[in-house]
Amino acid sequence: MEPRKALVDVVEKISSMMGEFEDKALNSDELSDLTVRQLYYLDIVKKLSYPTFTDLSEEIGVTKPTITTAVNKLIKQGYLKKVHSIEDRRVYNLLLTEAGKRVVDIHDKAHNDFALMISNCLNDQELNKVVEIFTKVIDCQ
Amino acid sequence: MEPRKALVDVVEKISSMMGEFEDKALNSDELSDLTVRQLYYLDIVKKLSYPTFTDLSEEIGVTKPTITTAVNKLIKQGYLKKVHSIEDRRVYNLLLTEAGKRVVDIHDKAHNDFALMISNCLNDQELNKVVEIFTKVIDCQ
DNA sequence: TATATTAATTAGATTGTACTAACTAAAATT
DNA sequence: AATTTTAGTTAGTACAATCTAATTAATATA
């Protein structure tokens, strides 16, 4: 096969495999009362670490009322907490509860599972090559 | 770094890079009147080739009324056509219009762009290694 | 031929996610 | 001290995507 075409082909298949791992992780029982969107909100809260409502709304790109609604629901469901800022009493900082941390970890599980699958398919030398080559891709970008 | 951890790390970063390419492809002007979900419906129509409403509903995992609504909207927007089956006059087969083919191709563009980025970052020898190793992963699964 | 099954549709409701506009309370500025 | 700005909320709305139940029309079966 033409090398360029072969690469696109591999990218396509790997991407759809990753998608399947994501979907499988998302079907976990513990995630059953959360939508994909809600999980995304929780991921962003983790990523930003103790964001305010405004931080969240800027990062996600939705209005503040939308954030209020979404966050309140996640608080009611027990995945988030809001704590008053000490410096400015208008402001809240958001954090994951233990349950929140747990579901974010389950979500991350997809990557672990995928990595596990790869390492089961390859020998040590190939694994090292994969890490080495993709580190180059990541750094080059 | 511990090899196992390094692999998970690489998988995580590559996966989020792929996500960014997907998002960028989705922001194309031609896709602006379509939701992600609608694009997914169009992808599945292409994948199944001339599916019936029932085929679609089974593949996507939603009820037939849902498919009727979704498909009718996509027909009205000019991305799908339905044609009567010759064998069974209750049945329709679905197909992409030219506009439908175009948007599905734009969606696929993410994979091409990602592949292009990879090939710009690596030399020929590394590229061959990537294709070789991931072909092994795909076949092993 | 009458009856049951199947493919798609219609009607009506629900849920999730988003918006704008108007509001409250706190902080910053004049 | 009065005014403006900022952070988050409330109220009301809209739309996408889904469902169940009932319906129509064609096909298959008893």
Coordinates of C-alpha atoms (C1' of nucleotides) in Angstrom, one line a residue:
Chain A
M1 CA 0.0 0.0 0.0
E2 CA 1.1 3.6 -0.6
P3 CA 2.7 4.8 2.7
R4 CA 0.6 7.9 3.1
K5 CA -2.6 5.9 2.6
A6 CA -1.4 3.2 5.0
L7 CA -0.8 5.8 7.7
V8 CA -4.3 7.4 7.3
D9 CA -5.7 3.9 7.4
V10 CA -3.9 3.1 10.6
V11 CA -4.9 6.4 12.2
E12 CA -8.5 5.7 11.3
K13 CA -8.5 2.3 12.8
I14 CA -6.6 3.3 15.9
S15 CA -8.9 6.3 16.4
S16 CA -12.0 4.1 16.2
M17 CA -10.5 1.6 18.6
M18 CA -9.9 4.4 21.1
G19 CA -13.5 5.4 20.6
E20 CA -14.6 2.0 21.5
F21 CA -12.5 2.0 24.7
E22 CA -14.0 5.4 25.6
D23 CA -17.5 4.1 25.0
K24 CA -16.9 1.0 27.1
A25 CA -15.5 3.1 30.0
L26 CA -18.5 5.3 29.7
N27 CA -20.9 2.4 30.1
S28 CA -19.6 1.7 33.6
D29 CA -22.3 1.3 36.2
E30 CA -20.9 4.2 38.3
L31 CA -21.3 6.6 35.4
S32 CA -24.9 5.6 34.7
D33 CA -26.5 8.8 36.2
L34 CA -24.1 11.1 34.3
T35 CA -24.3 12.3 30.8
V36 CA -21.2 12.6 28.6
R37 CA -21.5 16.4 28.9
Q38 CA -21.6 16.2 32.7
L39 CA -18.5 14.0 32.7
Y40 CA -16.8 16.6 30.5
Y41 CA -17.6 19.3 33.1
L42 CA -16.1 17.2 35.8
D43 CA -13.0 16.6 33.7
I44 CA -12.6 20.4 33.3
V45 CA -13.0 21.0 37.0
K46 CA -10.2 18.6 37.6
K47 CA -8.1 20.1 34.9
L48 CA -8.5 23.7 36.1
S49 CA -8.2 22.8 39.8
Y50 CA -10.6 24.8 42.0
P51 CA -12.0 26.9 39.2
T52 CA -14.6 29.6 39.8
F53 CA -17.9 29.6 37.9
T54 CA -16.5 32.3 35.6
D55 CA -13.3 30.2 34.9
L56 CA -15.5 27.2 34.0
S57 CA -17.7 29.2 31.8
E58 CA -14.7 30.7 29.9
E59 CA -13.0 27.3 29.5
I60 CA -16.1 25.5 28.3
G61 CA -17.4 28.4 26.3
V62 CA -20.9 28.6 27.7
T63 CA -22.7 31.4 29.6
K64 CA -22.6 31.7 33.3
P65 CA -26.3 30.8 33.8
T66 CA -25.6 27.6 32.0
I67 CA -22.7 26.9 34.4
T68 CA -24.9 27.7 37.4
T69 CA -27.5 25.2 36.3
A70 CA -25.0 22.5 35.3
V71 CA -22.9 22.8 38.5
N72 CA -26.0 22.9 40.8
K73 CA -27.1 19.7 39.3
L74 CA -23.7 18.1 39.7
I75 CA -23.7 19.3 43.3
K76 CA -27.1 17.8 44.0
Q77 CA -25.9 14.5 42.4
G78 CA -23.0 14.6 44.8
Y79 CA -20.1 15.0 42.4
L80 CA -19.1 18.6 43.0
K81 CA -18.8 21.0 46.0
K82 CA -18.6 24.7 46.0
V83 CA -16.7 26.7 48.6
H84 CA -16.6 30.4 49.2
S85 CA -13.4 32.1 48.2
I86 CA -11.8 33.8 51.2
E87 CA -10.6 36.9 49.3
D88 CA -13.8 37.7 47.5
R89 CA -17.1 36.7 49.0
R90 CA -19.0 36.8 45.6
V91 CA -16.8 34.0 44.4
Y92 CA -17.0 30.3 44.8
N93 CA -14.3 27.7 44.0
L94 CA -15.4 24.3 42.7
L95 CA -14.0 21.0 43.6
L96 CA -14.7 17.3 43.0
T97 CA -16.1 15.3 45.9
E98 CA -14.8 11.8 46.5
A99 CA -17.5 10.4 44.2
G100 CA -16.5 13.0 41.6
K101 CA -12.9 12.0 41.7
R102 CA -14.0 8.4 41.4
V103 CA -16.0 8.9 38.2
V104 CA -13.3 11.1 36.6
D105 CA -10.9 8.2 37.3
I106 CA -13.2 5.7 35.7
H107 CA -13.4 8.0 32.7
D108 CA -9.6 8.1 32.5
K109 CA -9.7 4.3 32.7
A110 CA -10.2 4.2 28.9
H111 CA -6.7 5.4 28.4
N112 CA -5.2 2.8 30.8
D113 CA -7.2 0.0 29.2
F114 CA -6.1 1.1 25.8
A115 CA -2.5 1.2 26.9
L116 CA -2.8 -2.2 28.5
M117 CA -4.2 -3.6 25.3
I118 CA -1.3 -2.2 23.3
S119 CA 1.3 -3.5 25.7
N120 CA -0.3 -7.0 25.5
C121 CA 0.1 -6.9 21.7
L122 CA 3.7 -5.8 21.5
N123 CA 7.1 -6.9 22.8
D124 CA 9.3 -4.7 24.9
Q125 CA 11.3 -3.4 22.0
E126 CA 8.2 -2.4 20.1
L127 CA 6.7 -0.7 23.1
N128 CA 9.8 1.4 23.6
K129 CA 9.7 2.3 19.9
V130 CA 6.0 3.4 20.3
V131 CA 6.8 5.6 23.3
E132 CA 9.9 7.0 21.6
I133 CA 8.2 7.8 18.3
F134 CA 5.1 9.3 19.8
T135 CA 7.0 11.4 22.2
K136 CA 8.7 12.9 19.2
V137 CA 5.3 13.6 17.6
I138 CA 4.0 15.2 20.8
D139 CA 7.1 17.4 21.1
C140 CA 7.2 18.3 17.4
Q141 CA 3.6 19.6 17.2
Chain B
M1 CA 10.0 7.0 33.6
E2 CA 8.4 3.6 34.3
P3 CA 7.6 2.1 30.9
R4 CA 4.0 1.3 31.7
K5 CA 3.3 4.8 33.0
A6 CA 5.1 6.3 29.9
L7 CA 2.8 4.4 27.6
V8 CA -0.4 5.5 29.4
D9 CA 1.0 9.1 29.2
V10 CA 1.6 8.9 25.5
V11 CA -1.8 7.4 24.9
E12 CA -3.4 10.2 26.9
K13 CA -1.6 12.9 25.0
I14 CA -2.2 11.4 21.6
S15 CA -5.9 10.8 22.4
S16 CA -6.3 14.4 23.4
M17 CA -4.5 15.6 20.2
M18 CA -6.8 13.5 18.1
G19 CA -9.7 15.1 20.0
E20 CA -8.4 18.5 19.0
F21 CA -8.2 17.5 15.4
E22 CA -11.7 16.2 15.5
D23 CA -13.0 19.4 17.1
K24 CA -11.2 21.5 14.5
A25 CA -12.7 19.5 11.6
L26 CA -16.1 19.9 13.3
N27 CA -15.8 23.6 13.3
S28 CA -15.7 23.8 9.5
D29 CA -18.3 26.2 8.0
E30 CA -20.0 23.5 5.9
L31 CA -20.8 21.6 9.1
S32 CA -22.3 24.6 10.9
D33 CA -26.0 23.6 10.5
L34 CA -25.3 20.0 11.8
T35 CA -25.0 18.7 15.3
V36 CA -22.4 16.1 16.2
R37 CA -25.2 13.6 16.6
Q38 CA -26.5 14.3 13.1
L39 CA -23.0 13.9 11.7
Y40 CA -22.8 10.6 13.5
Y41 CA -26.1 9.5 11.8
L42 CA -24.6 10.4 8.4
D43 CA -21.5 8.5 9.2
I44 CA -23.5 5.4 10.0
V45 CA -25.6 5.7 6.8
K46 CA -22.3 5.7 4.9
K47 CA -20.9 2.8 6.9
L48 CA -24.0 0.6 6.5
S49 CA -24.6 1.6 2.8
Y50 CA -28.3 1.9 1.8
P51 CA -29.6 1.0 5.3
T52 CA -33.3 0.9 6.1
F53 CA -34.8 2.8 9.0
T54 CA -34.8 -0.4 11.0
D55 CA -31.1 -1.1 10.1
L56 CA -30.2 2.4 11.3
S57 CA -32.2 2.1 14.5
E58 CA -30.6 -1.2 15.4
E59 CA -27.1 0.0 14.6
I60 CA -27.5 3.3 16.6
G61 CA -29.5 1.8 19.4
V62 CA -32.5 4.1 19.3
T63 CA -36.2 3.5 18.6
K64 CA -37.7 3.8 15.1
P65 CA -39.7 6.9 15.8
T66 CA -36.4 8.6 16.8
I67 CA -34.9 7.5 13.5
T68 CA -37.9 8.8 11.6
T69 CA -37.6 12.2 13.2
A70 CA -33.8 12.4 12.8
V71 CA -33.8 11.2 9.2
N72 CA -36.6 13.5 8.1
K73 CA -34.8 16.4 9.4
L74 CA -31.6 15.4 7.6
I75 CA -33.7 14.9 4.4
K76 CA -35.1 18.4 4.8
Q77 CA -31.6 19.8 5.3
G78 CA -30.6 18.1 2.1
Y79 CA -28.1 15.6 3.4
L80 CA -30.1 12.3 3.0
K81 CA -32.5 10.8 0.5
K82 CA -34.8 7.9 1.0
V83 CA -35.8 5.6 -1.9
H84 CA -38.5 2.9 -1.8
S85 CA -37.2 -0.6 -1.8
I86 CA -38.3 -2.6 -4.9
E87 CA -38.8 -5.9 -3.0
D88 CA -40.9 -4.6 -0.1
R89 CA -42.9 -1.4 -0.5
R90 CA -43.0 -0.7 3.2
V91 CA -39.2 -0.3 3.2
Y92 CA -37.0 2.6 2.4
N93 CA -33.3 2.6 1.8
L94 CA -31.3 5.6 2.9
L95 CA -28.5 7.3 1.0
L96 CA -26.3 10.3 1.3
T97 CA -26.9 13.2 -1.2
E98 CA -23.9 14.9 -2.7
A99 CA -24.0 17.5 0.2
G100 CA -24.2 14.6 2.6
K101 CA -21.1 12.9 1.1
R102 CA -19.3 16.2 1.3
V103 CA -19.9 16.7 5.0
V104 CA -19.0 13.1 5.8
D105 CA -15.7 13.7 4.0
I106 CA -15.0 16.9 5.9
H107 CA -15.6 14.9 9.1
D108 CA -13.1 12.3 7.9
K109 CA -10.7 15.1 7.2
A110 CA -9.6 15.0 10.9
H111 CA -7.9 11.6 10.4
N112 CA -6.2 12.9 7.3
D113 CA -5.0 16.0 9.0
F114 CA -3.8 14.0 12.0
A115 CA -1.9 11.6 9.7
L116 CA -0.4 14.5 7.9
M117 CA 0.8 16.0 11.1
I118 CA 2.4 12.7 12.1
S119 CA 4.2 12.4 8.8
N120 CA 5.5 15.9 9.1
C121 CA 7.0 15.1 12.4
L122 CA 8.7 11.8 11.6
N123 CA 11.2 10.5 9.1
D124 CA 10.4 7.7 6.6
Q125 CA 12.0 5.0 8.8
E126 CA 9.9 6.1 11.8
L127 CA 6.8 6.3 9.7
N128 CA 7.2 2.8 8.5
K129 CA 7.8 1.6 12.1
V130 CA 4.5 3.3 13.2
V131 CA 2.5 1.7 10.5
E132 CA 4.1 -1.7 11.1
I133 CA 3.7 -1.6 14.9
F134 CA 0.1 -0.4 14.8
T135 CA -0.9 -2.8 12.2
K136 CA 0.3 -5.5 14.6
V137 CA -1.8 -3.9 17.4
I138 CA -4.9 -3.8 15.1
D139 CA -4.5 -7.4 14.0
C140 CA -3.7 -8.7 17.5
Q141 CA -6.8 -7.2 19.1
Chain C
dT1 C1' -59.4 -15.0 2.8
dA2 C1' -59.0 -13.4 7.5
dT3 C1' -55.4 -12.7 10.8
dA4 C1' -51.0 -11.6 12.4
dT5 C1' -46.7 -9.4 11.8
dT6 C1' -43.7 -5.9 10.2
dA7 C1' -41.9 -1.1 8.5
dA8 C1' -42.4 3.3 9.1
dT9 C1' -45.2 7.3 10.9
dT10 C1' -47.8 10.4 13.9
dA11 C1' -48.9 12.4 18.3
dG12 C1' -47.6 13.7 22.6
dA13 C1' -44.3 14.0 26.4
dT14 C1' -39.8 14.2 28.7
dT15 C1' -35.0 15.4 29.6
dG16 C1' -30.6 17.8 28.9
dT17 C1' -28.4 21.7 27.5
dA18 C1' -28.2 26.0 26.1
dC19 C1' -29.7 31.0 25.7
dT20 C1' -31.2 36.2 27.1
dA21 C1' -32.7 39.4 30.3
dA22 C1' -33.3 40.9 34.7
dC23 C1' -31.7 40.5 39.5
dT24 C1' -28.8 40.5 44.1
dA25 C1' -24.9 41.1 46.7
dA26 C1' -20.2 42.1 47.0
dA27 C1' -16.1 44.7 45.5
dA28 C1' -13.8 48.4 43.1
dT29 C1' -13.8 53.0 41.5
dT30 C1' -14.9 57.9 41.3
Chain D
dA1 C1' -20.6 58.1 50.0
dA2 C1' -22.4 57.3 45.5
dT3 C1' -21.7 54.8 41.3
dT4 C1' -20.0 51.3 38.5
dT5 C1' -18.4 46.8 37.8
dT6 C1' -18.2 42.0 38.7
dA7 C1' -19.8 37.1 40.3
dG8 C1' -23.2 34.3 40.5
dT9 C1' -28.5 33.5 40.4
dT10 C1' -33.3 33.4 38.9
dA11 C1' -36.9 33.3 35.6
dG12 C1' -38.4 32.2 31.3
dT13 C1' -37.5 30.3 26.8
dA14 C1' -35.9 27.2 23.0
dC15 C1' -34.3 23.3 20.8
dA16 C1' -32.2 18.6 20.1
dA17 C1' -32.8 14.1 21.0
dT18 C1' -35.1 10.8 23.0
dC19 C1' -39.1 7.9 24.6
dT20 C1' -44.0 5.3 24.6
dA21 C1' -48.4 4.4 22.6
dA22 C1' -51.3 4.4 18.9
dT23 C1' -51.8 4.3 13.7
dT24 C1' -51.3 3.1 8.7
dA25 C1' -50.1 0.3 5.0
dA26 C1' -47.8 -3.6 3.1
dT27 C1' -46.5 -8.4 3.6
dA28 C1' -46.7 -13.1 5.5
dT29 C1' -49.2 -16.8 7.5
dA30 C1' -53.0 -19.8 9.2

